[in-house]
CSV table of C-alpha atoms and ligand atoms in Angstrom, one decimal:
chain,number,residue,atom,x,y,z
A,4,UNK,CA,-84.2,59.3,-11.8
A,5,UNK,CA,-87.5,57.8,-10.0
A,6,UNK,CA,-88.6,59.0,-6.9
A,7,UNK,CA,-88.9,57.0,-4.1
A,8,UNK,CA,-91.7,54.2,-3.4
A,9,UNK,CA,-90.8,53.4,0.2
A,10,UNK,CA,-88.8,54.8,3.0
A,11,UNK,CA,-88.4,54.5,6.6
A,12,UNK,CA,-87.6,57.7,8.8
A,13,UNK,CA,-86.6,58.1,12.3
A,14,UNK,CA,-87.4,54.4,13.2
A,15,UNK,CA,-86.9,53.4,16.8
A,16,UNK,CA,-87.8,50.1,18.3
A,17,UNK,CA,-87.1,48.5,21.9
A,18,UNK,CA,-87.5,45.2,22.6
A,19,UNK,CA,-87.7,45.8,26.3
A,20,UNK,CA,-84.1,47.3,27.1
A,21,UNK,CA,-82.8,46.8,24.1
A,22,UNK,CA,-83.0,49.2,21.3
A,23,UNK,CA,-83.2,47.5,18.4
A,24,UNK,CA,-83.6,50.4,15.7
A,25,UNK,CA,-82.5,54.2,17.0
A,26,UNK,CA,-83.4,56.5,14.6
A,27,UNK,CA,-82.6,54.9,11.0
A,28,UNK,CA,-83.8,56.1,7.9
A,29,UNK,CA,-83.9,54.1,4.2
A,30,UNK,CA,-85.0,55.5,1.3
A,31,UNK,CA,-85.7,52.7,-1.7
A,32,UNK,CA,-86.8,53.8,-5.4
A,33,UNK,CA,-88.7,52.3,-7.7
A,34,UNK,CA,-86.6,49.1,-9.5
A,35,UNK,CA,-84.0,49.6,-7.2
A,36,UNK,CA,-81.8,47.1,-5.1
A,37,UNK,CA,-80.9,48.4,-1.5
A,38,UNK,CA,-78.4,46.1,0.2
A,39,UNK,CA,-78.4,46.4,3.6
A,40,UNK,CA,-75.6,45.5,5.8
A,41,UNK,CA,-74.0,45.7,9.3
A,42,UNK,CA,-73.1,43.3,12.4
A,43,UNK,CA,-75.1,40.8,13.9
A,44,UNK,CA,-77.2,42.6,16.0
A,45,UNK,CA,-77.3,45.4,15.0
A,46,UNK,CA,-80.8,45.7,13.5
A,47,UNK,CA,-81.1,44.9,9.9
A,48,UNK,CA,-84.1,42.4,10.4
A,49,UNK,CA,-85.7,44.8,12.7
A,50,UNK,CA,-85.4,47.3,10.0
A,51,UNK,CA,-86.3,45.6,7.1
A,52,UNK,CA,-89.4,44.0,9.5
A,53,UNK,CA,-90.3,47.8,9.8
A,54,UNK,CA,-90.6,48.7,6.8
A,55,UNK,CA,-92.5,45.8,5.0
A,56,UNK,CA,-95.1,46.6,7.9
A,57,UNK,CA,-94.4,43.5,9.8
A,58,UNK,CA,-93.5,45.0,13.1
A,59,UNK,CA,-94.3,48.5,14.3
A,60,UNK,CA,-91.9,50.9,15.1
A,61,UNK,CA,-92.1,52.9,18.3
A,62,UNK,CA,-91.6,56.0,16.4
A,63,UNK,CA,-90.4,57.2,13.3
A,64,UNK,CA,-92.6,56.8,9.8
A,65,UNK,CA,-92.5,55.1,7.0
A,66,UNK,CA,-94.2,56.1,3.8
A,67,UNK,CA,-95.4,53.7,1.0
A,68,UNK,CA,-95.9,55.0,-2.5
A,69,UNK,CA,-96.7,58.3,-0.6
A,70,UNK,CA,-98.9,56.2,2.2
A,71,UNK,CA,-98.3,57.1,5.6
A,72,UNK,CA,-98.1,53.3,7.1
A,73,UNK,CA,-98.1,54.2,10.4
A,74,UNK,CA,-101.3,55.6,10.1
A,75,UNK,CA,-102.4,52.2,8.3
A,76,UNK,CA,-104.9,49.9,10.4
A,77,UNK,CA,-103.4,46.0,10.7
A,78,UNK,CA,-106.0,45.0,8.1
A,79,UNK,CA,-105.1,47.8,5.5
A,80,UNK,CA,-100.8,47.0,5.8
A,81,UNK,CA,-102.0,43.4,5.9
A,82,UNK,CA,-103.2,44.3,2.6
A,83,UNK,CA,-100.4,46.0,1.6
A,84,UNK,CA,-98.0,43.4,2.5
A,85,UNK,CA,-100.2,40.7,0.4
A,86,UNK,CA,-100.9,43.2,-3.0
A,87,UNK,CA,-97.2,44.6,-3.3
A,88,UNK,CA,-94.5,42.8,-1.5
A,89,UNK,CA,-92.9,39.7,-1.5
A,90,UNK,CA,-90.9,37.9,0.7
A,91,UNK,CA,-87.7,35.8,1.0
A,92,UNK,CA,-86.1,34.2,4.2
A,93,UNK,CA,-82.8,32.2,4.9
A,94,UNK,CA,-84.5,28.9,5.1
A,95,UNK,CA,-87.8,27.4,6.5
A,96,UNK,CA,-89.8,29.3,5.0
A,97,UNK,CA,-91.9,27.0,2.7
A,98,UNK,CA,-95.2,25.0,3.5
A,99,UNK,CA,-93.6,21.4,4.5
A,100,UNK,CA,-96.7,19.4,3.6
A,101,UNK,CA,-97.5,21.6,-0.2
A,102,UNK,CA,-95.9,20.5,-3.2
A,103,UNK,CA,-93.0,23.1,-4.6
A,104,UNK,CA,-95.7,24.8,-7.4
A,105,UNK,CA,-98.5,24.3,-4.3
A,106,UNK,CA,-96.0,26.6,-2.5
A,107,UNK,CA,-95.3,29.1,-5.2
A,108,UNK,CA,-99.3,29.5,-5.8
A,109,UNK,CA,-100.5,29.7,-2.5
A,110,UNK,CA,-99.8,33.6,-2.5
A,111,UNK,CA,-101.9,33.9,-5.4
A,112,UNK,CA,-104.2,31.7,-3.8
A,113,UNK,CA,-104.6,33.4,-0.9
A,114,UNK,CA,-106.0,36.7,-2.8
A,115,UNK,CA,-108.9,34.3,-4.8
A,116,UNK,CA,-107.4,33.1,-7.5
A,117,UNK,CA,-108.6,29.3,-8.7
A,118,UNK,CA,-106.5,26.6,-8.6
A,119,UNK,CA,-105.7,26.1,-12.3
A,120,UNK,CA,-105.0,29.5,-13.1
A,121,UNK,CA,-102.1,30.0,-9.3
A,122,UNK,CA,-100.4,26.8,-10.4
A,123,UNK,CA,-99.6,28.0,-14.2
A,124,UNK,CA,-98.4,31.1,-13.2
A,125,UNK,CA,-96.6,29.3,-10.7
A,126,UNK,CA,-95.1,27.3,-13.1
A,127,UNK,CA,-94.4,30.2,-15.2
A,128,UNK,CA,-92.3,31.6,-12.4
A,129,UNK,CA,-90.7,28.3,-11.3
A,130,UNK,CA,-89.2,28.3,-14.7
A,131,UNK,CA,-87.6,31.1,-14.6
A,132,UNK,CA,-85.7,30.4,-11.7
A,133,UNK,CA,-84.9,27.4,-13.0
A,134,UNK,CA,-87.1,24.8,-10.6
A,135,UNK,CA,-89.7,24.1,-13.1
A,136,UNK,CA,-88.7,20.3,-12.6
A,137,UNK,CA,-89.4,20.4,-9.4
A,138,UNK,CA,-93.2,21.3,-9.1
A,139,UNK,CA,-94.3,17.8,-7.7
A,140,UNK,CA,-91.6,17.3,-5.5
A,141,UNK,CA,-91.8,18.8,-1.6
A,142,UNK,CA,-89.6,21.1,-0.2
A,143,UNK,CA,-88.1,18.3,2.0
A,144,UNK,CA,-87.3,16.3,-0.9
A,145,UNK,CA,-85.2,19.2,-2.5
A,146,UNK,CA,-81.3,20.6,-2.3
A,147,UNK,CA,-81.5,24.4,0.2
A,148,UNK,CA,-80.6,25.9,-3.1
A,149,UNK,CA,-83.2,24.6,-5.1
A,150,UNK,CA,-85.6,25.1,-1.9
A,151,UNK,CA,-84.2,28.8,-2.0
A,152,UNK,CA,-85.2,29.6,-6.1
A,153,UNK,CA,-88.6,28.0,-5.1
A,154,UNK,CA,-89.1,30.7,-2.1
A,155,UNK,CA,-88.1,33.5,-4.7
A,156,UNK,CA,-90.2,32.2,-7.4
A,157,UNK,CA,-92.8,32.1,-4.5
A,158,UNK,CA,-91.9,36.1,-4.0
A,159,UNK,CA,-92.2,37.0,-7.4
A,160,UNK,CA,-95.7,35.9,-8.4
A,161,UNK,CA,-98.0,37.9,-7.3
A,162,UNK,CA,-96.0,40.7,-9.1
A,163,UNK,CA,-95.0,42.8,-5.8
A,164,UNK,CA,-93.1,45.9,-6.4
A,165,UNK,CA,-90.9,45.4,-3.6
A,166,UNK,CA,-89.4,42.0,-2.2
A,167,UNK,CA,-87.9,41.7,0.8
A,168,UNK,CA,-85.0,39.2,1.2
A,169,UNK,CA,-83.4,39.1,4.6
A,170,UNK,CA,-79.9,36.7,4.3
A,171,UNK,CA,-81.7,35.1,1.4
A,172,UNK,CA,-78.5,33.1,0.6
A,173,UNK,CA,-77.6,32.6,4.3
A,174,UNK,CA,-77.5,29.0,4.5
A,175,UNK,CA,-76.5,28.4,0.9
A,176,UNK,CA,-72.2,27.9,-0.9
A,177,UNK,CA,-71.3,30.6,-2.6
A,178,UNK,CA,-72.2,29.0,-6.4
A,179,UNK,CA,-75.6,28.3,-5.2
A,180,UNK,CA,-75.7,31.8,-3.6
A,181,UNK,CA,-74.7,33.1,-6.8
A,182,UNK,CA,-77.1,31.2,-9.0
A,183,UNK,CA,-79.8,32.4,-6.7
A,184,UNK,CA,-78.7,36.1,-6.5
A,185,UNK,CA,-78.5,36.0,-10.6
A,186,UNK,CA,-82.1,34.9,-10.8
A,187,UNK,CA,-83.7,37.1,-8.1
A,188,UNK,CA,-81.8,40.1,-9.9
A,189,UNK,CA,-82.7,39.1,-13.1
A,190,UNK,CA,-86.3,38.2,-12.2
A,191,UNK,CA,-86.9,41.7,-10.4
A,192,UNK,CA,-85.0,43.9,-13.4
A,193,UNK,CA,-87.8,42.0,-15.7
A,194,UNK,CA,-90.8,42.8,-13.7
A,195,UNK,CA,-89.4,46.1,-12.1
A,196,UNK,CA,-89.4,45.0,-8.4
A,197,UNK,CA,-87.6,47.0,-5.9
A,198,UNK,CA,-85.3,45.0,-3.6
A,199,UNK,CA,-84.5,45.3,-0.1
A,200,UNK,CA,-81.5,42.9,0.4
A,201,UNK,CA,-80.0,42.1,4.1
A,202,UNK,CA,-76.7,40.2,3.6
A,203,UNK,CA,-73.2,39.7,5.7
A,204,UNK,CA,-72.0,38.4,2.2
A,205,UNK,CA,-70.1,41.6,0.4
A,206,UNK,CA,-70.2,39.5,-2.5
A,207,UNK,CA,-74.3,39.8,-2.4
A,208,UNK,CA,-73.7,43.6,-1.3
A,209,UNK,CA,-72.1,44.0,-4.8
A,210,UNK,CA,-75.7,43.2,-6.7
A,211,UNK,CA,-77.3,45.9,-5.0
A,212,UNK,CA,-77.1,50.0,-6.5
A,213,UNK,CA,-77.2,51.0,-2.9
A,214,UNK,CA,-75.9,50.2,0.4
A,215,UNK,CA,-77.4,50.8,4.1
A,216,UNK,CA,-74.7,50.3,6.5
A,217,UNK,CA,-77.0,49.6,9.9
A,218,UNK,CA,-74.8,49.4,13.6
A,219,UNK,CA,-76.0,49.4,16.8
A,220,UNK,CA,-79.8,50.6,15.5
A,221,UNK,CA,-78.5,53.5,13.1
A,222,UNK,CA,-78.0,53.7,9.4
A,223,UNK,CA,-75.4,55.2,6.9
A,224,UNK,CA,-75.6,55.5,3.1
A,225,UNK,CA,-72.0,54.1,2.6
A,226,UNK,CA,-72.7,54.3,-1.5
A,227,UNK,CA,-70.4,56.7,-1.8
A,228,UNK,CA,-68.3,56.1,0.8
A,229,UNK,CA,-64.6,54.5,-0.1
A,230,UNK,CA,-62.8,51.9,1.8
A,231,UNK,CA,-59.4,53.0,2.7
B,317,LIG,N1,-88.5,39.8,18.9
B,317,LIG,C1,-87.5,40.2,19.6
B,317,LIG,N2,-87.5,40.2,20.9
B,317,LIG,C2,-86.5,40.7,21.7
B,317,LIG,N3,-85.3,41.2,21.2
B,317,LIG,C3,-85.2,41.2,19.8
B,317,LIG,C4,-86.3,40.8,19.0
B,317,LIG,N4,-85.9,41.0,17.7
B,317,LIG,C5,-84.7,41.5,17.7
B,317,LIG,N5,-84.3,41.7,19.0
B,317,LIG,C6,-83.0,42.3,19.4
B,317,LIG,O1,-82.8,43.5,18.7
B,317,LIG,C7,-81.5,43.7,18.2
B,317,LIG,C8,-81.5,43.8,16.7
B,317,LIG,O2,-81.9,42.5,16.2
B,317,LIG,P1,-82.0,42.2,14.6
B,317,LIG,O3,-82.6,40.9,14.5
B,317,LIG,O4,-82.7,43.3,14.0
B,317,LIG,O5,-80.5,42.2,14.2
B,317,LIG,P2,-79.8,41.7,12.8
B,317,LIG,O6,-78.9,42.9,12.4
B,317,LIG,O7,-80.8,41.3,11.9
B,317,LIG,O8,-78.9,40.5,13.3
B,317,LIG,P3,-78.5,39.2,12.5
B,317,LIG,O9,-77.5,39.6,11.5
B,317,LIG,O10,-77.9,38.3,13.5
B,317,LIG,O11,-79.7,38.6,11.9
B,317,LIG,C9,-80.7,42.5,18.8
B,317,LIG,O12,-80.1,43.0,20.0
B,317,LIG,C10,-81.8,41.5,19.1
B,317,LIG,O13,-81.4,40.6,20.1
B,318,LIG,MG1,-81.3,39.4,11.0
């Protein structure tokens, strides 16, 4: 059994009245997928903004490979976010005027590497998921699921050990939902990625080991937990 890599205690978070987060907690090990599911509403994207140290919480911690991030200055989770996560969103979310492989590098570009060397691994990556073919094109030009593998591809390079994917196959059918699911799974069992997964879709739910339940701002481990 690994230990865990990140984790989120206590979180609370207002946006004006309205709490947002009321005291969860999320524990996610090393390699492991963490589904995490609830209403609309109810907090998931505040949660999962939380802990990849996009949004602070008012209180509550959340520890990083046994780094207090709360303590952490902008500049150092910055960082953090750049070296060891990755992100996917439901759509919109690649560069409109960058080529598909421009898009997939620029994360590697961003932390100094030349050119030449971003776009192979990018390449690398894109064939994995399957979008190889689609390097020149732009995201405009391409189907949402095809757009989708690109943004995961575009998640995976830099190597994070934890991607965040909030509704990743939101705006997708269910086979191209699949086919992306398949290949983010697959892609983070090869390079040993942790997963935090927000879905509606139990059908997504079902890749993950674990499942946070999130309503009105709190969370339940419903793992274990059997459906009557
Ligand atoms: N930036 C913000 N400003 C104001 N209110 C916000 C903001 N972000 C979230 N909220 C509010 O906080 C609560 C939780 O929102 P959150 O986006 O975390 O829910 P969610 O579970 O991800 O919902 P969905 O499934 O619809 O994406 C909601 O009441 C929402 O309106
Ligand atoms: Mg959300």
């Amino acid at each position: 059994m690994t230990s865990t890599l990140l984790s989120g205690s206590g979180l609370r978070k207002a946006y004006g009245p309205t709490p947002a987060l009321d005291g969860a907690d999320i524990a996610v090990r090393a390699g492991e997928i963490v589904a995490v599911t609830g209403p609309s509403g109810s907090g998931k994207s505040t949660l999962l903004h939380c802990l990849a140290g996009v949004v602070r919480p008012d209180s509550g911690t959340m520890h990083y490979d046994g780094r207090d991030m709360s303590r952490m200055s902008d500049s150092a989770l910055s960082a953090l976010r750049r070296g060891e996560f990755g992100f996917v969103f439901q759509f919109g979310q690649l560069v409109p005027e960058l080529t598909c492989v421009e898009n997939v590098a620029l994360p590697l570009r961003l932390s100094g590497i030349r050119r030449r060397e971003a776009e192979r691994r990018a390449l690398e990556w894109m064939g994995r998921l399957e979008v190889d073919d689609l390097a020149a094109k732009r995201p405009g030009e391409v189907s949402g699921g095809q757009g989708q593998r690109v943004a995961v591809a575009r998640s995976l390079v830099t190597k994070p050990r934890v991607v965040f994917a909030d509704e990743p196959t939101g705006a997708l059918d269910s086979y191209n939902g699949e086919r992306v699911m398949n290949l983010l799974v697959t892609a983070a069992r090869e390079t040993g990625a942790a997963v935090v997964l927000v879905t509606h879709d139990a059908q997504v739910a079902a890749y993950s080991h674990r499942e946070i339940l999130v309503r009105d701002g709190k969370s339940t481990d419903v793992t274990a937990v059997e459906i009557p």
